[in-house]
Amino acid sequence: MTSFDEPLTKALDPKTAKLLESVLDLRTVGDLLRHYPRRYAERGELTDFEDLQPDEHVTVVGEVTRAMRRPMRNKGGTWLEVEIVDGRRGRIYLSFFGRASHIAETRLKPGVRGMFAGKVGAFGQGDKRRWQLSHPEFEMFDESQDNAERFAAALVPIYPAGKDVTPWAIRRALGVLLDTLEPLDDPLPADLRARHGLPGLAEALTSVHRPRDHADVSRARKRLKYDEAFLLQAVLLQRRAAAASWPATPRPARADGLLADFDARLPFQLTEGQQSVGEEIADDLALAHPMHRLLQGEVGAGKTVVALRAMLQVVDAGGQAVLLAPTEVLAQQHHRSITAMLGDLATGGMFGGTAVALLTGSLGAAARRTAMLDAASGAAGIVVGTHAVLQERVQFADLGLVVVDEQHRFGVEQRDALREKAGGGRPHVLVMTATPIPRTVAMTVFGDLTVSTLTQLPSGRAPITTHVVPAAEKPHFLDRAWSRLREEVELGRQAYIVCPRIGDLEGDEGDLSKDDDERRPPLAVLDVAETLSQGPLHGLRTAVLHGKLPPEEKDGVMRAFSRGETDVLVATTVIEVGVDVPNSSVMVIMDADRFGVSQLHQLRGRVGRGGLPGLCLLVTDAPGGTPARQRLDAVASTLDGFELSRVDLEQRREGDVLGVAQSGRRSSLKLLRLLRDEEVIHAARLDAEGVLEGDPELAGNPMLRMEIDRLLTDERAEYLEKT
């Protein structure tokens, strides 16, 4: 008998076990039992070949229509070409050489059906394009009694497979395990199973791998999907409870401190959302355990002001705050804007304010030394920096608050390094993102954080109109785009032009799409700037900005643009977040289809910030109807970042919500989808809260605790501990 935790090397033959581990990272009996079918083939149903993609490793079900010998050019001999069809209009051609061709010839006769697994190749273009599998693995449906028994059921599971591991090899291995598996204790409480009408675990695993019909599959997937949601929520709730027990220095608000002085000088009225979220954060900071709060909001919703008020509260309480930014451009922008908002409160000393230090990797030795001394001595109550702040030599006198801007741009270890600088306790943590997060994502990916949302834009923000410019289909649309940009500049306004690349081989920046590797290289800042300066934008004051410029030059370029000394800034995505030039009204994004949805939404948020109507033009060569164009059409159709975040997630998938995917490992989610299964996740959250409320350590349910331990490997535990 085999158990869930038994290594596959003991349960299966060594060769199969080794392949499953090396190709699919399946190591235990439980790993393989939770390797669920991707889909199910019916004996009479053939695969639709229309959705195949080049270089994809696929398993298709088809019918052989003909097999013929073809001569090998310049080598003598022959090779075998087999045509299979999908029952519609689709065809794939299989090629076999050498001894394999003779074996295939005896088995692949016209009229037989089977499964074929291999890497898809595409030859020819347009209507003449042909799909090909070279030397595919195959298994026929009706060759032997053994096969006849295996395919007696109406549904044939087809598993995610890989090179040298076929779906039917996985199916055979699972058959061995299911036949020898010891009785399973069910970790899910009986009352939850009854409440949701869920089958037992053993029944669900058997039904998902050996279904009699689609109803079996549906029942099994309902249970296994709920398991994923429930276990994940239980893990995150336990982490939240553990965080609540960690010590932190309370940083209560003062009625007569810097924050009160700052509020009295504000030249504008805080929105209701800013006031409400500010009160939530203020209450958290006053507690004796660390705040872990996610602040999300649309581009321009005023998150920086909220964060600055939190930092001032901590400074009032005798502590320090650090704002961690992903790029030097953004760090410098934050430093300038915070200093400007504070006015003489940023000078410290006799004015009763606090020094604001900037610490980046490119600072000169003297400036860097001064900033580090100010942080270590406590003279700087606020430190704004990049990854340079994380270095061991950087110390703080009393770090009380860590604000992380665009947290997804930092690795786990980098964020954890700051926490270690807090000394005796843990600092309070405020994570900010301008990429709105759907509720189910917040409930899972950020399930151990308290979420605050700013939805109301401050007064003075103008609407942004977005249009797709199909440059390849309608070149005159691009000409009109440059004319439109000139019109804005002639009105005294400024413009951004964004490109995916800098202009050298190592200069790529941005979230480049992989829609079609055969396309021309992405457009580059240096090339586009030169072409436009000599052509449609001749006579305008144009500057370039990218990540490889020396820091002083980058800062100079941004300062000149902010002062209105530059008409057009041609840049990479270094201007994606935080850059605030109120006079800019136009953004043209070149090769827009090579950027992600959220990134496009972030970029266009740089215009329309000063009361001027914003215009964003998405230039693309992608044909109409393609996924790339659909993505751009979605961005152009709405300014609702929450709606766009759903589009983005649907296209990118979730990855591993426990963080392992960051290191290239497989996802912990097999069946659960964060958007599609919103109701399941919400129900599981409530159920997990109920179970843990009565038994936080699950002492009364050791099986459930063991299931959580299986999910929470050492690597994932370390990830959660740091996040």
XYZ file of C-alpha atoms in Angstrom:
723
model
C 0.000 0.000 0.000
C 1.200 3.513 -0.775
C 0.697 6.697 1.225
C 0.389 10.359 0.199
C 3.869 11.280 1.415
C 5.671 8.271 -0.048
C 8.362 9.143 -2.626
C 7.519 8.128 -6.174
C 10.857 6.322 -6.322
C 9.360 3.749 -3.933
C 5.879 3.601 -5.421
C 6.813 3.388 -9.137
C 9.580 1.978 -11.254
C 12.733 4.100 -10.935
C 12.821 5.244 -14.579
C 9.247 6.569 -14.516
C 9.735 8.206 -11.120
C 12.910 9.937 -12.277
C 11.230 11.299 -15.409
C 8.223 12.579 -13.466
C 10.543 14.394 -11.074
C 12.915 15.863 -13.652
C 10.287 16.919 -16.206
C 7.230 17.762 -14.078
C 8.739 18.247 -10.591
C 6.502 15.511 -9.163
C 8.238 13.837 -6.230
C 5.651 12.156 -4.003
C 2.518 10.090 -4.402
C 0.504 13.138 -3.345
C 2.205 15.301 -5.990
C 1.169 12.898 -8.738
C -2.357 12.389 -7.418
C -2.784 16.176 -7.504
C -1.499 16.363 -11.084
C -4.968 16.668 -12.568
C -6.014 16.142 -16.194
C -5.931 19.256 -18.345
C -8.955 18.002 -20.237
C -10.791 14.816 -21.183
C -11.102 13.254 -24.608
C -14.147 11.267 -25.617
C -13.521 8.266 -27.824
C -15.641 9.702 -30.599
C -14.330 13.242 -30.236
C -11.302 14.651 -32.029
C -9.202 17.654 -31.058
C -9.835 20.979 -32.758
C -6.460 21.889 -34.298
C -7.436 25.525 -34.839
C -6.054 26.720 -31.481
C -2.585 25.202 -31.808
C 0.439 27.463 -31.287
C 3.948 26.989 -32.748
C 6.530 25.440 -30.382
C 3.799 24.351 -27.966
C 4.090 20.822 -26.541
C 0.653 19.362 -27.198
C -1.368 16.198 -27.006
C -4.007 15.890 -29.701
C -6.597 13.276 -30.548
C -6.905 12.670 -34.270
C -7.758 10.217 -37.010
C -5.230 8.973 -39.540
C -6.340 9.687 -43.108
C -3.234 8.661 -45.016
C 0.377 7.604 -44.608
C 2.910 7.809 -47.387
C 6.620 7.314 -47.948
C 8.599 10.298 -49.199
C 12.162 10.295 -50.539
C 14.883 11.940 -48.452
C 16.656 14.628 -50.432
C 20.353 14.070 -51.103
C 20.503 11.194 -48.621
C 18.705 8.305 -50.206
C 16.101 6.292 -48.378
C 12.658 7.462 -47.354
C 10.765 8.954 -44.456
C 7.127 8.540 -43.428
C 4.566 11.348 -43.545
C 1.245 10.700 -41.804
C -1.760 12.989 -42.115
C -4.244 13.168 -39.240
C -7.453 15.211 -39.123
C -9.584 16.715 -36.377
C -13.015 15.919 -37.850
C -13.393 19.502 -39.066
C -10.993 21.143 -41.495
C -7.821 20.911 -39.462
C -4.880 18.724 -40.412
C -1.534 17.904 -38.822
C 1.307 16.101 -40.531
C 3.435 13.669 -38.561
C 6.982 12.925 -39.711
C 8.964 9.800 -38.806
C 12.497 8.885 -39.816
C 14.712 5.821 -39.613
C 13.575 2.767 -37.699
C 10.760 4.728 -36.056
C 9.186 5.270 -39.474
C 8.829 1.535 -40.035
C 7.275 1.000 -36.600
C 4.836 3.862 -37.177
C 3.952 2.574 -40.642
C 2.704 -0.720 -39.228
C 0.466 0.985 -36.655
C -0.771 4.191 -38.292
C -3.257 2.968 -40.847
C -6.011 5.134 -42.370
C -9.090 5.146 -40.172
C -7.405 4.494 -36.807
C -7.653 7.012 -33.996
C -5.316 7.800 -31.158
C -3.418 10.380 -29.141
C -0.308 12.066 -30.498
C 2.095 14.066 -28.317
C 4.934 16.301 -29.446
C 6.146 19.806 -30.183
C 4.178 21.723 -32.810
C 6.051 23.122 -35.783
C 4.537 25.482 -38.348
C 5.598 25.621 -41.982
C 4.407 28.055 -44.615
C 2.297 31.186 -44.233
C -1.381 32.090 -44.321
C -3.661 29.517 -45.927
C -0.643 27.402 -46.869
C 0.612 27.034 -43.315
C 0.938 23.395 -42.216
C 1.164 22.067 -38.682
C 3.710 19.340 -38.071
C 4.736 17.050 -35.233
C 8.179 15.568 -35.729
C 8.646 12.077 -34.240
C 5.620 12.370 -31.928
C 4.845 9.832 -29.255
C 1.496 8.163 -29.912
C -0.941 5.637 -28.524
C -3.827 4.207 -30.494
C -7.277 3.650 -29.071
C -7.916 0.124 -30.298
C -4.696 -1.817 -30.789
C -4.827 -4.315 -27.934
C -6.973 -5.766 -25.205
C -4.923 -3.798 -22.689
C -5.684 -0.552 -24.483
C -9.297 -1.535 -24.973
C -9.680 -1.905 -21.216
C -7.970 1.385 -20.520
C -10.209 3.173 -23.013
C -13.414 1.396 -22.069
C -14.578 4.515 -20.224
C -16.194 7.252 -22.254
C -13.681 9.865 -21.021
C -9.931 9.624 -21.466
C -7.934 11.983 -19.198
C -5.244 14.003 -20.957
C -2.594 15.309 -18.573
C -0.161 18.208 -18.722
C 2.935 16.454 -19.983
C 6.359 17.285 -21.366
C 9.278 16.015 -23.357
C 9.832 12.300 -22.690
C 6.725 12.102 -20.462
C 3.516 11.350 -22.335
C -0.032 11.739 -20.987
C -0.593 8.005 -21.206
C 2.599 7.305 -19.229
C 1.213 9.586 -16.523
C -2.123 7.797 -16.713
C -0.451 4.390 -16.272
C 1.551 5.652 -13.281
C -1.602 7.037 -11.686
C -3.320 3.714 -12.265
C -0.625 1.993 -10.204
C -1.040 4.493 -7.376
C -4.836 4.393 -7.329
C -4.771 0.584 -7.213
C -2.380 0.509 -4.245
C -3.312 3.663 -2.320
C -4.064 3.118 1.351
C -7.382 4.447 2.740
C -7.313 8.227 3.098
C -8.445 10.171 6.135
C -10.331 13.227 4.961
C -8.787 16.475 6.256
C -11.849 18.596 5.462
C -14.324 18.755 8.368
C -17.460 16.716 7.729
C -19.779 19.668 8.363
C -18.085 21.691 5.605
C -18.355 18.764 3.174
C -22.034 18.404 3.960
C -22.697 22.162 3.760
C -21.233 22.434 0.257
C -22.278 18.996 -1.010
C -18.699 17.832 -1.528
C -17.573 14.210 -1.990
C -14.829 12.704 0.177
C -11.203 13.184 -0.820
C -10.632 9.575 -1.888
C -13.750 9.615 -4.060
C -12.771 12.950 -5.608
C -9.260 11.775 -6.503
C -10.571 8.561 -8.023
C -13.261 10.370 -10.016
C -10.947 13.049 -11.411
C -8.507 10.431 -12.723
C -10.977 7.630 -13.576
C -14.263 9.359 -14.386
C -17.252 7.418 -15.631
C -18.858 10.531 -17.062
C -18.758 14.326 -16.987
C -20.803 14.383 -13.785
C -17.975 12.516 -12.040
C -15.497 15.115 -13.264
C -17.696 17.985 -12.127
C -18.165 16.598 -8.601
C -14.470 15.830 -8.239
C -13.301 19.211 -9.485
C -15.752 20.998 -7.179
C -14.209 19.264 -4.150
C -10.578 19.610 -5.232
C -11.031 23.257 -6.205
C -12.594 23.993 -2.813
C -9.650 22.249 -1.117
C -7.214 24.615 -2.817
C -9.228 27.680 -1.821
C -9.766 26.551 1.766
C -6.156 25.528 2.427
C -4.819 28.719 0.890
C -7.117 30.906 2.962
C -6.271 28.958 6.121
C -2.556 29.510 5.507
C -2.970 33.232 4.948
C -5.254 33.656 7.961
C -2.727 31.849 10.151
C -0.024 34.184 8.853
C -2.167 37.218 9.651
C -2.773 35.900 13.170
C 0.945 35.254 13.634
C 1.801 38.782 12.448
C -0.621 40.193 15.020
C 1.482 38.598 17.760
C 4.776 40.149 16.641
C 5.977 43.150 18.686
C 6.205 46.659 17.275
C 6.691 50.071 18.831
C 3.376 51.978 18.919
C 3.505 55.255 16.988
C 0.378 57.142 18.140
C -0.670 60.415 16.547
C 0.017 63.752 18.239
C -2.342 66.683 18.189
C 0.452 69.260 17.988
C 3.170 67.632 15.915
C 4.525 67.756 12.387
C 1.452 66.064 10.971
C -0.890 68.689 12.409
C 1.349 71.457 11.085
C 1.500 69.782 7.658
C -2.280 69.375 7.487
C -2.776 73.042 8.371
C -0.583 74.085 5.431
C -2.131 71.819 2.809
C -3.284 73.974 -0.136
C -6.063 71.524 -0.977
C -8.748 69.527 0.788
C -8.121 65.826 1.302
C -10.725 63.617 -0.361
C -13.091 61.629 1.831
C -11.201 58.500 0.825
C -7.838 59.966 1.831
C -9.238 61.038 5.192
C -10.860 57.647 5.842
C -7.796 55.610 4.852
C -5.591 58.007 6.808
C -7.612 57.315 9.948
C -7.306 53.552 9.411
C -3.538 53.831 9.057
C -3.251 56.153 12.066
C -5.116 53.629 14.230
C -2.851 50.797 13.003
C 0.309 52.756 13.748
C -0.803 53.267 17.344
C -0.929 49.516 18.016
C 1.792 47.406 19.643
C 1.959 44.980 16.725
C 3.109 45.841 13.213
C 0.712 47.231 10.644
C 0.604 45.233 7.423
C -1.582 47.266 5.096
C -1.950 47.400 1.327
C -2.939 50.798 -0.054
C -4.248 50.509 -3.579
C -5.691 53.206 -5.754
C -5.961 54.497 -9.270
C -3.139 56.473 -10.804
C -3.387 59.959 -9.312
C -5.658 58.986 -6.419
C -3.354 60.674 -3.900
C -1.584 57.696 -2.313
C 1.659 59.646 -1.793
C -0.053 62.246 0.421
C -1.613 59.460 2.504
C 1.788 57.783 2.869
C 3.511 61.049 3.790
C 0.958 61.742 6.528
C 1.650 58.257 7.940
C 5.391 58.932 7.852
C 4.931 62.224 9.680
C 2.905 60.489 12.406
C 5.798 58.077 12.945
C 8.310 60.945 13.045
C 6.089 62.725 15.586
C 6.334 59.583 17.740
C 10.139 59.636 17.659
C 10.667 57.134 14.853
C 11.882 57.170 11.273
C 10.193 56.237 8.017
C 11.655 54.984 4.768
C 10.009 55.147 1.340
C 11.356 52.470 -0.988
C 10.975 53.198 -4.726
C 11.807 50.796 -7.583
C 13.753 53.256 -9.790
C 16.055 56.229 -9.281
C 13.783 58.447 -11.367
C 10.854 57.638 -9.092
C 12.946 57.978 -5.914
C 14.135 61.403 -7.032
C 10.566 62.378 -7.931
C 9.303 61.271 -4.514
C 12.127 63.151 -2.787
C 11.334 66.340 -4.714
C 7.570 66.105 -4.183
C 7.833 65.275 -0.463
C 10.323 68.085 0.092
C 8.092 70.490 -1.822
C 4.969 69.459 0.098
C 6.734 69.847 3.451
C 8.293 73.207 2.596
C 10.313 74.522 5.560
C 9.175 71.479 7.565
C 11.700 69.510 5.513
C 14.647 71.488 6.830
C 14.492 70.112 10.358
C 16.407 71.729 13.176
C 15.083 75.040 14.499
C 11.959 74.879 12.368
C 10.796 71.795 14.243
C 10.610 69.757 11.041
C 12.538 66.731 9.880
C 15.251 66.228 7.311
C 14.327 64.240 4.205
C 17.286 62.241 2.906
C 17.690 60.731 -0.570
C 19.736 57.532 -0.811
C 20.319 55.913 -4.221
C 23.094 53.783 -5.627
C 24.444 56.496 -7.910
C 24.959 59.206 -5.293
C 28.465 60.596 -5.038
C 30.589 59.418 -2.121
C 30.122 62.592 -0.053
C 26.346 62.805 -0.582
C 25.958 59.108 0.105
C 27.984 59.342 3.315
C 25.889 62.298 4.520
C 22.624 60.484 3.794
C 23.788 57.355 5.609
C 24.913 59.371 8.636
C 21.576 61.207 8.760
C 19.717 57.874 8.661
C 21.924 56.250 11.304
C 21.830 59.231 13.660
C 18.129 59.871 13.316
C 18.648 63.361 11.890
C 16.677 62.239 8.825
C 13.181 61.349 9.915
C 12.272 60.385 6.343
C 14.583 58.513 3.975
C 13.622 58.080 0.330
C 15.642 55.529 -1.574
C 16.019 52.693 -4.023
C 17.562 49.267 -3.488
C 20.597 51.098 -2.082
C 18.687 51.470 1.213
C 18.728 47.685 1.603
C 22.505 47.367 1.861
C 23.925 46.137 5.167
C 25.894 49.316 5.782
C 22.718 51.427 5.823
C 21.415 51.662 9.387
C 18.599 53.566 11.088
C 18.344 55.022 14.562
C 14.726 53.890 15.049
C 12.978 52.616 11.927
C 9.252 52.679 12.585
C 7.580 52.588 9.149
C 8.467 51.073 5.789
C 6.499 52.348 2.793
C 7.012 50.257 -0.336
C 5.917 51.873 -3.595
C 4.916 49.474 -6.368
C 5.795 46.478 -4.197
C 5.659 44.006 -7.108
C 8.882 45.553 -8.411
C 10.831 44.256 -5.390
C 11.876 40.729 -4.511
C 10.960 39.077 -1.229
C 14.513 39.160 0.106
C 14.823 42.853 -0.717
C 11.685 43.767 1.206
C 12.714 41.552 4.109
C 16.095 43.269 4.376
C 14.428 46.522 5.441
C 12.437 44.850 8.185
C 15.647 43.579 9.745
C 16.830 47.177 10.182
C 14.119 47.939 12.730
C 16.102 46.649 15.669
C 14.148 45.177 18.575
C 10.696 45.027 17.017
C 9.255 44.952 13.552
C 8.454 48.148 11.657
C 4.982 48.970 10.476
C 4.614 48.291 6.748
C 2.537 50.147 4.176
C 2.559 48.692 0.673
C 1.311 50.909 -2.163
C 0.239 49.965 -5.646
C -1.404 51.898 -8.459
C -2.382 48.621 -10.113
C -5.897 47.973 -8.805
C -6.456 44.477 -7.511
C -9.651 42.424 -7.941
C -11.258 41.343 -4.686
C -10.312 37.690 -5.053
C -6.681 38.588 -5.736
C -6.594 40.792 -2.656
C -8.161 37.913 -0.725
C -5.473 35.486 -1.855
C -2.252 37.085 -3.047
C -2.557 39.747 -0.318
C -4.694 37.700 2.061
C -2.461 38.363 5.057
C -2.589 42.147 4.512
C -5.358 44.552 5.412
C -6.475 46.266 2.212
C -7.387 49.936 1.861
C -8.612 51.353 -1.438
C -8.668 54.893 -2.785
C -11.237 55.158 -5.558
C -11.916 58.905 -5.530
C -9.605 61.086 -7.608
C -8.558 64.459 -6.176
C -10.158 67.536 -7.715
C -8.367 68.919 -10.748
C -7.751 65.557 -12.419
C -8.988 65.651 -16.014
C -10.296 62.658 -17.980
C -7.944 60.829 -20.351
C -9.091 59.846 -23.835
C -7.355 56.782 -25.281
C -7.264 55.696 -28.931
C -5.620 52.786 -30.730
C -3.518 53.872 -33.739
C -3.196 50.914 -36.178
C -0.039 52.148 -37.900
C 0.411 49.182 -40.253
C -3.204 49.115 -41.458
C -3.708 52.895 -41.624
C -0.387 54.790 -41.824
C -2.227 58.108 -42.119
C -3.542 57.574 -38.578
C 0.063 57.740 -37.349
C 0.630 60.924 -39.342
C -2.428 62.392 -37.668
C -1.072 61.336 -34.251
C 2.077 63.416 -34.769
C -0.013 66.340 -35.978
C -2.183 66.055 -32.890
C 0.890 66.077 -30.672
C 2.192 69.236 -32.385
C -1.173 70.915 -31.835
C -0.918 70.291 -28.091
C 2.640 71.641 -27.950
C 1.566 74.760 -29.862
C -0.987 75.326 -27.081
C 1.905 75.400 -24.602
C 1.542 71.827 -23.411
C 4.016 68.936 -23.282
C 4.080 65.328 -24.439
C 5.588 61.930 -23.697
C 6.560 59.319 -26.284
C 7.229 55.885 -24.783
C 9.216 53.097 -26.481
C 9.955 49.531 -25.324
C 13.731 49.755 -25.846
C 16.598 52.168 -25.367
C 18.437 51.459 -28.584
C 21.177 48.950 -27.873
C 21.174 45.184 -27.431
C 20.973 45.341 -23.648
C 18.557 48.226 -23.434
C 15.162 46.566 -23.296
C 12.877 47.952 -20.626
C 9.241 47.245 -19.981
C 6.915 44.281 -19.975
C 7.519 43.072 -23.518
C 4.878 40.759 -24.897
C 5.831 37.463 -26.538
C 2.938 37.425 -28.979
C 5.113 36.795 -32.011
C 8.873 36.237 -31.850
C 9.146 36.678 -35.630
C 8.220 40.351 -35.532
C 10.734 43.130 -36.043
C 12.658 44.258 -32.956
C 10.783 46.646 -30.646
C 11.133 50.345 -31.390
C 13.890 52.113 -29.468
C 14.029 55.503 -27.766
C 17.228 56.646 -29.473
C 16.034 55.674 -32.955
C 12.534 57.106 -32.554
C 13.786 60.371 -31.070
C 16.192 60.927 -33.965
C 13.611 60.022 -36.621
C 10.928 62.288 -35.152
C 13.311 65.201 -34.552
C 14.269 65.137 -38.205
C 10.724 64.468 -39.412
C 7.222 65.096 -38.084
C 8.388 66.743 -34.833
C 11.128 68.859 -36.389
C 11.589 72.117 -34.527
C 10.179 70.908 -31.218
C 12.418 70.709 -28.163
C 12.947 66.969 -27.712
C 14.859 65.091 -25.004
C 15.431 61.402 -24.224
C 15.214 59.586 -20.893
C 16.078 55.977 -20.123
C 17.516 53.841 -17.373
C 21.097 53.796 -18.655
C 21.656 57.532 -18.517
C 23.969 58.724 -15.718
C 21.889 59.686 -12.659
C 22.790 63.382 -12.888
C 21.708 63.440 -16.527
C 18.445 61.630 -15.780
C 17.662 64.083 -13.015
C 18.569 67.008 -15.253
C 16.332 65.775 -18.053
C 13.369 65.379 -15.700
C 13.941 68.771 -14.081
C 14.081 70.463 -17.494
C 10.873 68.729 -18.555
C 9.202 69.719 -15.274
C 10.210 73.344 -15.821
C 8.708 73.326 -19.306
C 12.078 73.644 -21.055
C 11.386 70.486 -23.097
C 8.352 69.970 -25.332
C 8.586 66.232 -25.925
C 10.175 63.576 -23.712
C 10.983 60.312 -25.519
C 11.434 57.705 -22.800
C 11.306 54.096 -21.752
C 9.076 52.947 -18.911
C 11.233 54.762 -16.350
C 8.392 57.304 -16.349
C 5.790 54.615 -15.631
C 5.029 55.531 -12.022
C 5.331 58.589 -9.843
C 6.428 61.117 -12.474
C 4.213 64.178 -12.130
C 4.384 66.993 -14.691
C 0.982 68.764 -14.640
C 1.546 70.482 -17.997
C 1.839 67.199 -19.917
C -1.304 66.376 -21.860
C -0.319 63.812 -24.533
C 1.265 60.377 -24.371
C 2.104 58.328 -27.461
C 3.062 54.730 -26.697
C 4.954 53.084 -29.550
C 4.613 49.313 -30.033
C 1.917 49.478 -27.380
C 1.039 45.809 -27.896
C 4.408 44.887 -26.378
C 3.344 46.190 -22.967
C 0.994 44.646 -20.443
C -2.463 46.018 -19.688
C -1.569 47.291 -16.223
C 1.599 48.900 -17.519
C -0.305 50.768 -20.228
C -2.786 51.984 -17.622
C 0.070 53.155 -15.412
C 1.813 54.942 -18.267
C -1.177 56.933 -19.434
C -1.692 58.104 -15.863
C 1.237 60.473 -16.426
C -0.994 62.843 -18.435
C -4.096 64.778 -17.456
C -2.669 65.517 -14.018
C -2.962 69.307 -14.066
C -6.543 69.910 -15.084
C -5.746 69.583 -18.804
C -7.649 66.895 -20.735
C -5.318 63.953 -21.331
C -4.816 62.123 -24.618
C -3.158 58.693 -24.909
C -2.417 57.150 -28.319
C -1.575 53.443 -28.479
C 0.462 52.871 -31.655
C 0.605 49.282 -32.885
C 1.288 47.109 -35.914
C -0.810 44.261 -34.494
C -3.643 43.220 -36.844
C -7.247 43.687 -35.808
C -8.833 40.721 -34.041
C -5.571 39.416 -32.578
C -5.140 39.019 -28.787
C -2.684 41.935 -28.848
C -5.249 44.270 -30.417
C -7.982 43.030 -28.105
C -5.745 43.935 -25.179
C -5.246 47.458 -26.529
C -8.944 47.854 -27.302
C -9.687 46.954 -23.680
C -7.324 49.662 -22.429
C -8.845 52.214 -24.798
C -12.391 51.334 -23.763
C -12.156 52.169 -20.056
C -10.293 54.149 -17.422
C -11.427 51.712 -14.726
C -8.228 50.186 -13.434
C -10.122 47.457 -11.585
C -11.752 46.281 -14.803
C -8.397 46.366 -16.594
C -6.747 44.418 -13.796
C -9.222 41.618 -14.435
C -8.363 41.660 -18.144
C -4.679 41.594 -17.253
C -5.075 38.687 -14.847
C -7.146 36.686 -17.328
C -4.323 36.956 -19.847
C -1.371 36.425 -17.491
C -2.854 33.816 -15.134
C -2.112 33.886 -11.434
C 1.282 32.280 -11.047
C 1.911 30.867 -7.604
C 0.097 32.978 -5.036
C 2.430 31.630 -2.369
C 5.412 33.052 -4.164
C 7.155 29.959 -5.471
C 6.590 30.986 -9.088
C 9.006 33.852 -8.474
C 11.750 31.252 -8.553
C 10.369 29.428 -11.566
C 8.670 26.580 -9.720
C 5.213 25.160 -10.354
C 2.077 26.822 -9.052
C 0.214 25.678 -5.945
C -3.069 26.329 -7.782
C -4.088 23.427 -9.982
C -7.795 23.985 -10.571
C -8.624 27.231 -8.783
C -8.748 30.446 -10.833
C -8.837 33.705 -8.944
C -11.381 35.449 -11.178
C -13.540 32.595 -12.348
C -13.888 31.070 -8.869
C -14.623 34.201 -6.873
C -17.593 32.670 -5.054
C -15.602 29.575 -4.093
C -12.773 31.673 -2.677
C -15.140 33.902 -0.728
C -16.957 30.893 0.791
C -13.661 29.211 1.649
C -12.446 32.393 3.342
C -15.486 32.486 5.612
C -15.207 28.755 6.341
C -11.506 29.005 7.176
C -12.176 31.934 9.509
C -14.789 29.845 11.327
C -12.539 26.794 11.678
C -9.502 28.770 12.857
C -11.493 30.936 15.246
C -12.314 27.894 17.351
C -8.988 26.092 16.859
C -6.197 28.439 15.660
C -3.485 25.761 15.726
C -5.789 23.013 14.346
C -4.944 20.808 17.302
C -8.289 19.076 16.898
C -7.745 18.336 13.203
C -4.230 16.954 12.678
C -5.070 15.798 9.161
C -5.944 19.344 8.110
C -2.760 20.601 9.736
C -0.783 18.005 7.758
C -2.440 19.139 4.522
C -1.407 22.717 5.254
C 2.136 21.516 5.948
C 2.171 19.774 2.579
C 1.094 22.983 0.885
C 3.427 25.121 2.939
C 6.820 23.720 2.023
C 9.918 25.145 3.652
C 10.437 27.450 0.676
C 6.885 28.778 0.813
C 7.036 29.132 4.591
C 10.130 31.272 4.244
C 8.420 33.361 1.572
C 5.383 34.010 3.754
C 7.552 34.741 6.771
C 9.282 37.473 4.786
C 6.218 38.890 3.071
